[in-house]
Coordinates of C-alpha atoms in Angstrom, one line a residue:
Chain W
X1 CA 11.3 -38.3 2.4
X2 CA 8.2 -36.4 2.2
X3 CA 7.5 -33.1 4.5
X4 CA 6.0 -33.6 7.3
X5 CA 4.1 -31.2 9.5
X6 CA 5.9 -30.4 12.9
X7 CA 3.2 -29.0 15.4
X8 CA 6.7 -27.3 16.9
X9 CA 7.7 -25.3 14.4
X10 CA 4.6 -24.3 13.4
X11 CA 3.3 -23.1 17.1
X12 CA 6.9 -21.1 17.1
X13 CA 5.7 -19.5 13.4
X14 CA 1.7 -18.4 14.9
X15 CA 3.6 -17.0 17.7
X16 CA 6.4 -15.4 15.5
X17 CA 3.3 -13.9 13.1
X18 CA 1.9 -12.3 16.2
X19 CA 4.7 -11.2 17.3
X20 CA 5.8 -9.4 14.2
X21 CA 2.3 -8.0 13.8
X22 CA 2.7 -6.2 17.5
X23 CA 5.6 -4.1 16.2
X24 CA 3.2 -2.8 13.6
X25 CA 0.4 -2.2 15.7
X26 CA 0.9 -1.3 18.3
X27 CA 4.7 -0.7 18.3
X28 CA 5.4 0.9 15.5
X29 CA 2.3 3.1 15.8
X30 CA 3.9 4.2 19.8
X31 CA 7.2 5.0 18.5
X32 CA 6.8 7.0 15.6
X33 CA 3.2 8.4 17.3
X34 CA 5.2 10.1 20.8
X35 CA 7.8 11.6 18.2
X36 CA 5.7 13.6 16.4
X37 CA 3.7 17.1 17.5
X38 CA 0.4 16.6 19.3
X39 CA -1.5 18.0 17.0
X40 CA -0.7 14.8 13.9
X41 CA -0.3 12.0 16.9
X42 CA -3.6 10.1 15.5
X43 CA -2.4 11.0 12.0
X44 CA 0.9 9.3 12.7
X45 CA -0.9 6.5 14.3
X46 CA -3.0 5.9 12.0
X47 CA -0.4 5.6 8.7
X48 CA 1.4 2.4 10.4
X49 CA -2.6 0.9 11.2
X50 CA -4.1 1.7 7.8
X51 CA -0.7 0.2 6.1
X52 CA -1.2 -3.1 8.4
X53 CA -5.0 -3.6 6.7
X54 CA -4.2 -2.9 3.2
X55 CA -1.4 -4.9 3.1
X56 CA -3.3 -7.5 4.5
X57 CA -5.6 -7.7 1.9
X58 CA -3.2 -7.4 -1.1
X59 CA -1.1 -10.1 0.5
X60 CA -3.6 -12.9 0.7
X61 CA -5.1 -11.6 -2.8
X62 CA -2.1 -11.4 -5.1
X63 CA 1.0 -10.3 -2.9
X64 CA 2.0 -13.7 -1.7
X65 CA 1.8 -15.3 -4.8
X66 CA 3.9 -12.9 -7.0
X67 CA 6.6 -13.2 -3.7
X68 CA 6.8 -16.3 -3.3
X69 CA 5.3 -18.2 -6.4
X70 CA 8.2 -20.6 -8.7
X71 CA 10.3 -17.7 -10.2
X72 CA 9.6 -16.5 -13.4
X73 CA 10.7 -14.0 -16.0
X74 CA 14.8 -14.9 -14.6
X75 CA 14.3 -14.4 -11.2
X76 CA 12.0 -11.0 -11.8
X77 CA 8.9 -11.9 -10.1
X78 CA 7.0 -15.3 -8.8
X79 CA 4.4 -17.0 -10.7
X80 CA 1.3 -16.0 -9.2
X81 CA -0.4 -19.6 -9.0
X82 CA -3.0 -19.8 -6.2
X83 CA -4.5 -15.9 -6.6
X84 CA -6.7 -15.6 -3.6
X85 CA -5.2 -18.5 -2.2
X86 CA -7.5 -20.5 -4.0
X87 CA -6.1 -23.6 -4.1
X88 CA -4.0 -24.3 -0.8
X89 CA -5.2 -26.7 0.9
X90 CA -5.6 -25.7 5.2
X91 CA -3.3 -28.7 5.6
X92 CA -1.0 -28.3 2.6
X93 CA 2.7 -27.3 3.7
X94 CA 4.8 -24.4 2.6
X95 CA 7.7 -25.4 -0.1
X96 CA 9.9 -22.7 1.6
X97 CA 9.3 -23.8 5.7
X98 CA 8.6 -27.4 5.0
X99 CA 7.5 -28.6 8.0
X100 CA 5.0 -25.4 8.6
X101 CA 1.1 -25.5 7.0
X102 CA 1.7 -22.7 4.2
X103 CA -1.2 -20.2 5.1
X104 CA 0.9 -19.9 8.3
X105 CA 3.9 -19.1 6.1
X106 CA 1.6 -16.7 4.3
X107 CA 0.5 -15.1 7.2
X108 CA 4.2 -14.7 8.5
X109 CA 5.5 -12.9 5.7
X110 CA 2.3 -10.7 5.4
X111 CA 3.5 -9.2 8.7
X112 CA 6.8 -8.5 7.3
X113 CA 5.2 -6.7 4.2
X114 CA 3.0 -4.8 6.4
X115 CA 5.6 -3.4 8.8
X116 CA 7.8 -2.6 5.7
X117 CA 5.4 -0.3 4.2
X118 CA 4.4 0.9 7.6
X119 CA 8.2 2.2 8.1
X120 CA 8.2 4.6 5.7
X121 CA 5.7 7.0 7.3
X122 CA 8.2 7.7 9.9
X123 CA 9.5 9.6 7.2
X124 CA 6.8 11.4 6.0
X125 CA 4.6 12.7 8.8
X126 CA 3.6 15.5 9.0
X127 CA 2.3 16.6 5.8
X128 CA 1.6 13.5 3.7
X129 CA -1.9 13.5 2.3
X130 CA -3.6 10.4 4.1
X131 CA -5.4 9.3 0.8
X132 CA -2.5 9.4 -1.1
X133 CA -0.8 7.5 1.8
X134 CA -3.6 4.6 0.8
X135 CA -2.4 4.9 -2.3
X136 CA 0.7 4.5 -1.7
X137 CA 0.4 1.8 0.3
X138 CA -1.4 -0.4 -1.9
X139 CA 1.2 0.8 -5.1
X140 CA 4.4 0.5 -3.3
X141 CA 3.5 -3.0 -1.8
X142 CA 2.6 -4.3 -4.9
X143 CA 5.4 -2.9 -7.1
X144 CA 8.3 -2.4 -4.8
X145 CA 8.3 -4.9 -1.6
X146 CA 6.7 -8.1 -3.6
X147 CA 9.5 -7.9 -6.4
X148 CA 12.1 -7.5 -3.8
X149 CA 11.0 -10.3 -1.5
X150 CA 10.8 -12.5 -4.4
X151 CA 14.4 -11.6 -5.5
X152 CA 15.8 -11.8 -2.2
X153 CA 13.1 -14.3 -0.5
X154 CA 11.1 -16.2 -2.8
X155 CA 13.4 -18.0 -5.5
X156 CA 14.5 -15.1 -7.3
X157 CA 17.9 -13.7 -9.1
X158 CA 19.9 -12.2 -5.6
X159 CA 18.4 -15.4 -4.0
X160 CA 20.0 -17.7 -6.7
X161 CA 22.9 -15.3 -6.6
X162 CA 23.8 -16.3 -2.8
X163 CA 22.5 -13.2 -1.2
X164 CA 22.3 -13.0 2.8
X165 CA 19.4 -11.7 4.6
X166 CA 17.9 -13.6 6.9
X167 CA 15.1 -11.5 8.3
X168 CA 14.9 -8.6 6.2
X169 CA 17.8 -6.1 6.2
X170 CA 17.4 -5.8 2.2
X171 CA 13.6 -6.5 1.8
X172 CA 12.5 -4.7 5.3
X173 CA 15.1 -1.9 5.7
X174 CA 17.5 -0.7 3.1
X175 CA 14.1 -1.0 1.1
X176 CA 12.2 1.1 3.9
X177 CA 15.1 3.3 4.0
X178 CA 15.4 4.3 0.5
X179 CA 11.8 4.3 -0.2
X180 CA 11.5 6.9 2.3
X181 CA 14.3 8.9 0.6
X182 CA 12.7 9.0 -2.8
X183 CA 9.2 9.8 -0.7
X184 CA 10.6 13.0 1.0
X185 CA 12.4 14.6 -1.6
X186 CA 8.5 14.9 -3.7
X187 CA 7.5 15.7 -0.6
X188 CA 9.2 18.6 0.4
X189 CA 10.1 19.7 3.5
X190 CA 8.2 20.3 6.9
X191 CA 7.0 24.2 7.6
X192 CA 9.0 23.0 11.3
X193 CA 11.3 20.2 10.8
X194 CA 12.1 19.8 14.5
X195 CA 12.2 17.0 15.9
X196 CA 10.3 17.6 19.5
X197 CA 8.8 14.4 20.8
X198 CA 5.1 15.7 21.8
X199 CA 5.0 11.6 24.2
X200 CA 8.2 9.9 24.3
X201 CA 6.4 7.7 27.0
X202 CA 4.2 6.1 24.1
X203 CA 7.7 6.1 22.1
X204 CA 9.4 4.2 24.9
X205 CA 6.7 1.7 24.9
X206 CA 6.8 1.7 21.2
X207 CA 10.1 0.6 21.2
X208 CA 9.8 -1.7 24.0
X209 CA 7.0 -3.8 21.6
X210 CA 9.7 -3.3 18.7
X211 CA 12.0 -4.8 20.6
X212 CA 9.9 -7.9 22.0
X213 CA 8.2 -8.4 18.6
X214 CA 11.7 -8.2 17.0
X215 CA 12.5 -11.6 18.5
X216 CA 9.4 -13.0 16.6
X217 CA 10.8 -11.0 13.4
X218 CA 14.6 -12.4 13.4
X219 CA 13.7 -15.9 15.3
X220 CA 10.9 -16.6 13.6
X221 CA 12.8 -16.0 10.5
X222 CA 15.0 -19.7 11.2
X223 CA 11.0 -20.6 10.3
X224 CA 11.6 -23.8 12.7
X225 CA 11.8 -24.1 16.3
X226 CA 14.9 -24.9 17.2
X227 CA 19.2 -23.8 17.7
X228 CA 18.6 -21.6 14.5
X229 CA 16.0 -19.6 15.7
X230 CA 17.5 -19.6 19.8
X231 CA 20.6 -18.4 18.1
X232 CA 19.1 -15.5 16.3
X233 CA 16.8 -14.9 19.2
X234 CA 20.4 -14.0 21.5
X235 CA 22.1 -12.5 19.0
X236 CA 19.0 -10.1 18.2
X237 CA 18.9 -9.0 22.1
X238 CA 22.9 -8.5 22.4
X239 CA 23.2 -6.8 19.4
X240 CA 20.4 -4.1 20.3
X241 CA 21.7 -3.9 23.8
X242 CA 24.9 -3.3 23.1
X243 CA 23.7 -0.8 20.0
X244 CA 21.9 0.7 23.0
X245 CA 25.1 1.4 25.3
X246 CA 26.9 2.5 22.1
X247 CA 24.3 5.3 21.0
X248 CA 24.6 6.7 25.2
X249 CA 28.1 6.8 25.1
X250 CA 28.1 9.2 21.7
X251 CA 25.0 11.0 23.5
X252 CA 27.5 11.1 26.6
X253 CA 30.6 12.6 24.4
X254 CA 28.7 14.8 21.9
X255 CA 26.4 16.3 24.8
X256 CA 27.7 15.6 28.3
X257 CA 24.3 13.7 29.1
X258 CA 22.7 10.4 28.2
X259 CA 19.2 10.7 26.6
X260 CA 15.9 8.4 26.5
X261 CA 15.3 8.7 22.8
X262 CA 19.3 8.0 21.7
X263 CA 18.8 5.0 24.2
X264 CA 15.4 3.5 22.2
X265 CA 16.9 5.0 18.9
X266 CA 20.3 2.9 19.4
X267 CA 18.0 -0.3 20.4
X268 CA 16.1 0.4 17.5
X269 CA 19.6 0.7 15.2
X270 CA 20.7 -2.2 16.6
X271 CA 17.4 -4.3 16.1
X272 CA 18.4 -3.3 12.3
X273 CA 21.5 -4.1 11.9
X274 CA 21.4 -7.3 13.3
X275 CA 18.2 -8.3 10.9
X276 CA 20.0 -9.7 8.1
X277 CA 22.9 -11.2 9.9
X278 CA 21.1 -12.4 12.8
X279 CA 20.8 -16.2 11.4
X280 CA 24.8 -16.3 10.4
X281 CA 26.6 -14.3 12.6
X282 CA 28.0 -15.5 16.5
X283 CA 27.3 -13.6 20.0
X284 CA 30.6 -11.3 19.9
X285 CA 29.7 -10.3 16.4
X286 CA 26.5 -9.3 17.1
X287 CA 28.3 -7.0 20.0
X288 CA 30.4 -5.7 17.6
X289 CA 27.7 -5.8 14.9
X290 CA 25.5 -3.3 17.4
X291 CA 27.9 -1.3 18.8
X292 CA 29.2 0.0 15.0
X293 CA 25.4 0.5 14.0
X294 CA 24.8 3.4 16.3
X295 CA 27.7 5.1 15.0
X296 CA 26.7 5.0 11.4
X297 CA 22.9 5.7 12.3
X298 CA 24.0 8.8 14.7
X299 CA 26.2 10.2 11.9
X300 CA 23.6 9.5 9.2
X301 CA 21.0 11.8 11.6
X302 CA 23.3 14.6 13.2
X303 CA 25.4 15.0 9.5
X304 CA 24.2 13.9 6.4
X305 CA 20.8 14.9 7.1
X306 CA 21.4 18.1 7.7
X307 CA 23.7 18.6 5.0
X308 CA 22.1 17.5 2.4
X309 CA 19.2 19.0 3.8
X310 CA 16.2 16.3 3.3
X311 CA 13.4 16.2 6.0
X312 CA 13.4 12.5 6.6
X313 CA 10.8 13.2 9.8
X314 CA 11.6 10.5 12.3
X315 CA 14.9 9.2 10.3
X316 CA 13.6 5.9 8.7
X317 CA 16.8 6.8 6.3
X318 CA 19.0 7.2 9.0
X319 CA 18.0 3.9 11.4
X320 CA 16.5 1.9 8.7
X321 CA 18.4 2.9 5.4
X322 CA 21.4 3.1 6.9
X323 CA 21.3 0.7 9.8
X324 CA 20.3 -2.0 7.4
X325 CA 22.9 -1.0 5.1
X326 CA 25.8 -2.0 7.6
X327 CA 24.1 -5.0 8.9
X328 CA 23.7 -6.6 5.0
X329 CA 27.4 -5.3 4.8
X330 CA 28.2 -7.0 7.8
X331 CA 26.5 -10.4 7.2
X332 CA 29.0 -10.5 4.0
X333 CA 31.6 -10.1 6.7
X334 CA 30.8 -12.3 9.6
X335 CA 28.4 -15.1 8.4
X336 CA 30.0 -18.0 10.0
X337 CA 29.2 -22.0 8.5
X338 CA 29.1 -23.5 11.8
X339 CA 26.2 -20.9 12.8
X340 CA 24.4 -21.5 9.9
X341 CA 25.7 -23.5 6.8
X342 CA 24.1 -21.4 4.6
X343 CA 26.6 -18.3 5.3
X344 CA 29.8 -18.2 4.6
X345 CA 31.3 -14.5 5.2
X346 CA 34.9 -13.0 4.3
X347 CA 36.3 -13.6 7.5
X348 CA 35.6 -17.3 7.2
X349 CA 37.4 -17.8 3.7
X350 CA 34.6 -16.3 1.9
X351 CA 35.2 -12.8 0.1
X352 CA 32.8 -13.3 -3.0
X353 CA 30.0 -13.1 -0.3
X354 CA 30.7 -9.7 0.6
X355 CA 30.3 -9.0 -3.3
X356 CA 27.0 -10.9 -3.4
X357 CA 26.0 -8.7 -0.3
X358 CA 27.0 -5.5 -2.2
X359 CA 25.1 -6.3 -5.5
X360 CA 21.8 -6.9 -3.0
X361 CA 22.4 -3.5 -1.3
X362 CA 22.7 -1.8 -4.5
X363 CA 20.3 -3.2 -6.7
X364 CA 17.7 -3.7 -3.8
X365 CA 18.5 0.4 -3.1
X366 CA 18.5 1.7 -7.2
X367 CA 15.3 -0.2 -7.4
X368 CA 13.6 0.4 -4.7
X369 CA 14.6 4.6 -5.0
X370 CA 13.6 4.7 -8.8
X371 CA 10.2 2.6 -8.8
X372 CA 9.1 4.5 -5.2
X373 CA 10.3 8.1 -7.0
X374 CA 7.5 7.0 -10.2
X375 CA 4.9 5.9 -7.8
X376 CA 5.5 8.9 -5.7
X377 CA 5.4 11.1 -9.0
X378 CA 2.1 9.4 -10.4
X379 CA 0.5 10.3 -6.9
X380 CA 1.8 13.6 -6.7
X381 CA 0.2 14.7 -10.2
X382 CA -2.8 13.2 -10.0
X383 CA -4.0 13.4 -6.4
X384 CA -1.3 15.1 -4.9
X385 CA 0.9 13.8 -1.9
X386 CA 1.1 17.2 0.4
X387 CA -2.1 18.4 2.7
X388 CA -2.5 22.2 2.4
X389 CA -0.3 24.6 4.3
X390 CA -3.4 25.7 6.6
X391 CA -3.7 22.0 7.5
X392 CA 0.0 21.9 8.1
X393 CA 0.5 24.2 10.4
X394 CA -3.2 23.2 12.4
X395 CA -2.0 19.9 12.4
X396 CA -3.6 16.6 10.7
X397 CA -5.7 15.2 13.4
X398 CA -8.2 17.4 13.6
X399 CA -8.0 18.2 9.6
X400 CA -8.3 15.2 8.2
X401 CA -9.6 13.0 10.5
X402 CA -11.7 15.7 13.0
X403 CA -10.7 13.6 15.7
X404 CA -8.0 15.3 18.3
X405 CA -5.8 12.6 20.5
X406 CA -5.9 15.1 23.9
X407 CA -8.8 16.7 25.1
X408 CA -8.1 18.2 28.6
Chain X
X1 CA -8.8 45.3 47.3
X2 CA -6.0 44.0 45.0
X3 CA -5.8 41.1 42.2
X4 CA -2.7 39.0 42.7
X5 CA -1.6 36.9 39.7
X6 CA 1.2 34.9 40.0
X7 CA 3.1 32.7 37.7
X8 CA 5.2 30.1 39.4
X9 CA 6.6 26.4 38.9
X10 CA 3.9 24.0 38.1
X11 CA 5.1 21.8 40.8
X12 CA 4.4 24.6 43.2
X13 CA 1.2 24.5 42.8
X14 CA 0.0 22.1 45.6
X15 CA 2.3 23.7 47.9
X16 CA 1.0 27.3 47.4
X17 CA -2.3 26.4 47.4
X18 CA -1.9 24.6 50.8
X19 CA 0.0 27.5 52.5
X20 CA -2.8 29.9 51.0
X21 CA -5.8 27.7 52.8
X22 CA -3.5 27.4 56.1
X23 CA -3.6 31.2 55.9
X24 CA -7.3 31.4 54.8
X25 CA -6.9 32.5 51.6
X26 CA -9.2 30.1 49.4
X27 CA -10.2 31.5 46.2
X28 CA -8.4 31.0 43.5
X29 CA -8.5 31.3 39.6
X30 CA -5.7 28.6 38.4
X31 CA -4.6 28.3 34.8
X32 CA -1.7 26.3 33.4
X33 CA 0.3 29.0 30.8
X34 CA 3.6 28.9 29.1
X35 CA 5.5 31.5 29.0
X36 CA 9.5 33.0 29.6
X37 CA 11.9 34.8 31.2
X38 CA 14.7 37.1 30.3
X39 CA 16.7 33.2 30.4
X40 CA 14.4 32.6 27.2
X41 CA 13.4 29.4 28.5
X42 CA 16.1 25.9 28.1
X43 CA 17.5 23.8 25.6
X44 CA 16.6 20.1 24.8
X45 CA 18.1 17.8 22.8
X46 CA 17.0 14.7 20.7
X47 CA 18.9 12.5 18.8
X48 CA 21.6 15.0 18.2
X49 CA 20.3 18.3 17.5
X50 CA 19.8 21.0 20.3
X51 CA 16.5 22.9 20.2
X52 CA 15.3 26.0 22.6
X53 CA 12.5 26.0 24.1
X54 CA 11.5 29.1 24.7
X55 CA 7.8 28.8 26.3
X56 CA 8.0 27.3 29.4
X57 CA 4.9 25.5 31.2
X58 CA 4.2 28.0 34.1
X59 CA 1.3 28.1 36.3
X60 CA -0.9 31.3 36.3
X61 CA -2.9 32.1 39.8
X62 CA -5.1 34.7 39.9
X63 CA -6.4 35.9 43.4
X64 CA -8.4 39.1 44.5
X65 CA -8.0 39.9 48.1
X66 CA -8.4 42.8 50.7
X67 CA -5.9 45.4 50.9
X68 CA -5.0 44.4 54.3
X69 CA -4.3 40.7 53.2
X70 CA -2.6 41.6 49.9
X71 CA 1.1 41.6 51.8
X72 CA 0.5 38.6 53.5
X73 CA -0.9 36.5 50.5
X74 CA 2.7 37.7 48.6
X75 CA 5.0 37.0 51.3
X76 CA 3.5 33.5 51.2
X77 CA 3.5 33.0 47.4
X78 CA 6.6 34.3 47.4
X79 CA 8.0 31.8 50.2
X80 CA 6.5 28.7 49.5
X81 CA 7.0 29.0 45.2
X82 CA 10.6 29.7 45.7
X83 CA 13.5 27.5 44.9
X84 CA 16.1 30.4 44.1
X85 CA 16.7 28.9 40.8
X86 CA 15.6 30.7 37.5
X87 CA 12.3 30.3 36.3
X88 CA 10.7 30.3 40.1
X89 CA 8.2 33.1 38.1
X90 CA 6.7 36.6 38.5
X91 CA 3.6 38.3 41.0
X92 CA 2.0 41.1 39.1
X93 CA 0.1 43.3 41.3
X94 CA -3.4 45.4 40.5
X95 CA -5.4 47.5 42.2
X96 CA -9.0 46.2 42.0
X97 CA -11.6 49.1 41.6
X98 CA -14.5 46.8 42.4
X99 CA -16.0 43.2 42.9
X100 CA -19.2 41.7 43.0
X101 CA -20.6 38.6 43.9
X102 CA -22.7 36.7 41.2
X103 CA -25.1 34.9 43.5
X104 CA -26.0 37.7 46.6
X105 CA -25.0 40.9 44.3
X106 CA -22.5 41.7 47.3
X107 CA -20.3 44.3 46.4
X108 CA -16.7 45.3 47.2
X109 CA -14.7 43.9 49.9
X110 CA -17.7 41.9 51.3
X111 CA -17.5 40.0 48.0
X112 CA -13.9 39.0 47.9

């Protein structure tokens, strides 16, 4: 039978798109933007906007179509048929969501590149160049997220291997995650690496719009309108809430008192971990799923950051690398067949998933860690990645943009 | 005549400046300030990690009045600004050798 549009599914995908676009900006802009000093708010803003717009362009040029295209070179990279989308048709449906147009499709995963990208400069605010974030942008996009979404996403060698993730913890997170790593160590660290929210208002509502866009994210990701994507819709809320309670409760034993920015960090953890499982797994798992993700992110920010010493700014490593990294783990462990046919985890009779799920972490990780470290490098000798230590310590907003966000 | 500056709570503020204009005390220089005590300010923590903060927002009210005011004007800073908790802030005292007022030219207490 021949695919047939279904004006459902693809109302539920324009929603999803604009829903995923809202964690970008202005979400993700609100989050990382009330964490950092006063003086690099705009600065911090602006990385997550200016992200948003080139990816944008390089998606609908040449970014889709290397995703997405039939696989190529063994599952390395799409064929990039239709450059500039010349050639799709405005009614012509998407091989991968069948029943959705496929510049709809396009414009759906466009988001996803986009807020990938934008999660790295979590990490390095602060002191990154802003031309060299441009850069960076535009190189990492096209060299780091468009392979990996192919391999995972689009048709390519994880994707034939069986690999779970059905919104993103590989492509979105662990790749974020990592990325950032490899970013900060060229980087360097901060002249003052504390951490001492200048708004946590605008981060609260940041993560609020995180939190309501997620639903688009995960949801959207069944790509039809229907028990798939109301499934991963409930799962996404229970396992951030109870991700949530579980980051209070250390904040309540490690400190005596329960704080704001554990509470949004936990939701935020949770949103994470859940990404990749949250078309397999069941309600209770997602509990469980979100209430062991705000252990490993809270351990990942109070211990191994400090002892191996890297300034990962607003821990992308620590909520998106490693957050990410339990929930792809997890969907090897939990994906259950009468939730979604597709997964079948160890608990369910199926232990070679968790293997699959493993290669994916690992080989999305090296990748993603080695390719960001030679961009990063290219940058760094050419242009250079750091602003000046005068411009540091002034603060980015007025330096490189000669705008200031407060003037009272 | 004497200059009065007081550092106190922020959320003083209203409350001193009310008692003051009950009392007929008007003019007032107010700036906002940061600053510490010998508690060298508090400690916050985010996601984890303790940090002091040892510059406090404060409050910073400057006030010249007559001699024959000046005890009154404390005793009412000092009442209304207090909570008894640390941090409730400082009054410096000066003596003031002169004043003037821009617009007449009045000079000394006339001015205040």
């Amino acid at each position: 039978m021949d695919p047939v549009l279904n004006s459902g599914d693809t109302a539920w995908l324009l929603i999803s798109t604009a829903l995923v676009m809202l964690m970008t900006v202005p979400g993700l802009a609100l989050f990382y933007g009330g964490l950092t000093k006063k003086e690099n708010v705009l600065n911090t803003m602006f990385l997550s906007l200016i992200a948003f717009a080139i990816t944008s362009i390089i998606w609908v040029l040449y970014g889709y179509q290397f995703a997405f295209g039939s696989d190529t070179l063994m599952g390395i990279i799409g064929s990039p048929m239709n450059l500039l989308t010349s050639g799709i048709g405005v009614d012509q449906l998407s091989t991968v969501a069948t029943t959705v147009p496929e510049f709809v499709f396009i414009a759906f995963q466009m988001t996803f590149a986009a807020i990938t990208v934008a999660l790295i400069s979590g990490a390095i605010v602060e002191r990154m160049k802003f031309s060299s974030w441009m850069v960076f942008v535009a190189a990492w996009v096209s060299l780091v997220y468009v392979p990996i979404a192919h391999w995972v996403w689009g048709g390519g060698w994880l994707f034939n291997l069986g690999a779970l993730d059905f919104a993103g913890g590989t492509v979105v997170h662990i790749n974020s995650g990592i990325a950032a790593l490899a970013l900060i160590l060229l980087l360097g660290k901060r002249k003052d690496t504390r951490l001492l929210p200048h708004h946590l208002g605008y981060s609260v509502i940041g993560a609020g719009l995180l939190w309501f866009g997620w639903f688009g994210f995960n949801a959207g990701s069944a790509l039809t309108a229907g028990g798939l994507a109301g499934s991963a819709f409930i799962v996404t809320n229970t396992a951030a809430a109870a991700a949530m309670i579980s980051w209070v409760i250390i904040d309540y034993i490690k400190t005596g008192k329960p704080t704001l920015l554990g509470a949004i960090s936990g939701a935020v953890a949770g949103l994470v971990a859940i990404t990749p499982a949250a078309g397999f797994v069941t309600i209770p798992v997602a509990v469980i799923i979100g209430l062991i993700t705000s252990v490993v992110s809270y351990f990942a920010i109070s211990y191994l950051k400090p002892k191996l010493g890297y300034d990962d700014a607003l821990d992308v490593v620590g909520i998106h690398g490693m957050s990410g990294l339990w929930g792809a783990i997890a969907a090897g462990l939990f994906a259950a067949p009468f939730v979604n046919e597709a997964g079948v985890g160890l608990f369910y009779g199926n232990p070679g998933q968790l293997w699959i799920q493993i290669i994916a972490v690992v080989a999305v990780a090296a990748y993603s860690f080695v390719v960001t470290l030679i961009i990063g490098l290219i940058i760094k000798y050419t242009m250079g990645l750091r602003v000046n230590e005068r411009e540091e310590i002034e603060g980015l907003d007025t330096n490189l943009h000669e705008e200031s966000g407060y003037r009272i | 005549m004497k200059e009065i500056v007081a550092v106190i709570r922020p959320d003083k503020l209203e409350d001193v400046k009310k008692a003051l204009e009950t009392m007929g005390c008007h003019g007032m220089t107010v700036t906002e300030v940061k600053g510490r005590g010998r508690q060298l300010g508090i400690t916050e923590s985010y996601r984890g990690s303790d940090y002091r903060i040892d510059l406090l927002p404060k409050t910073r009210l400057e006030l010249i009045v007559n001699d024959a005011d000046a005890d009154k004007v404390i005793d009412t800073i000092v009442k209304t600004a207090q909570t008894g908790d640390i941090g409730d802030g400082k009054i410096f005292i000066s003596s003031v050798e002169d004043v003037v007022r821009i617009r007449t030219g009045e000079r000394g207490d006339n001015a205040v």
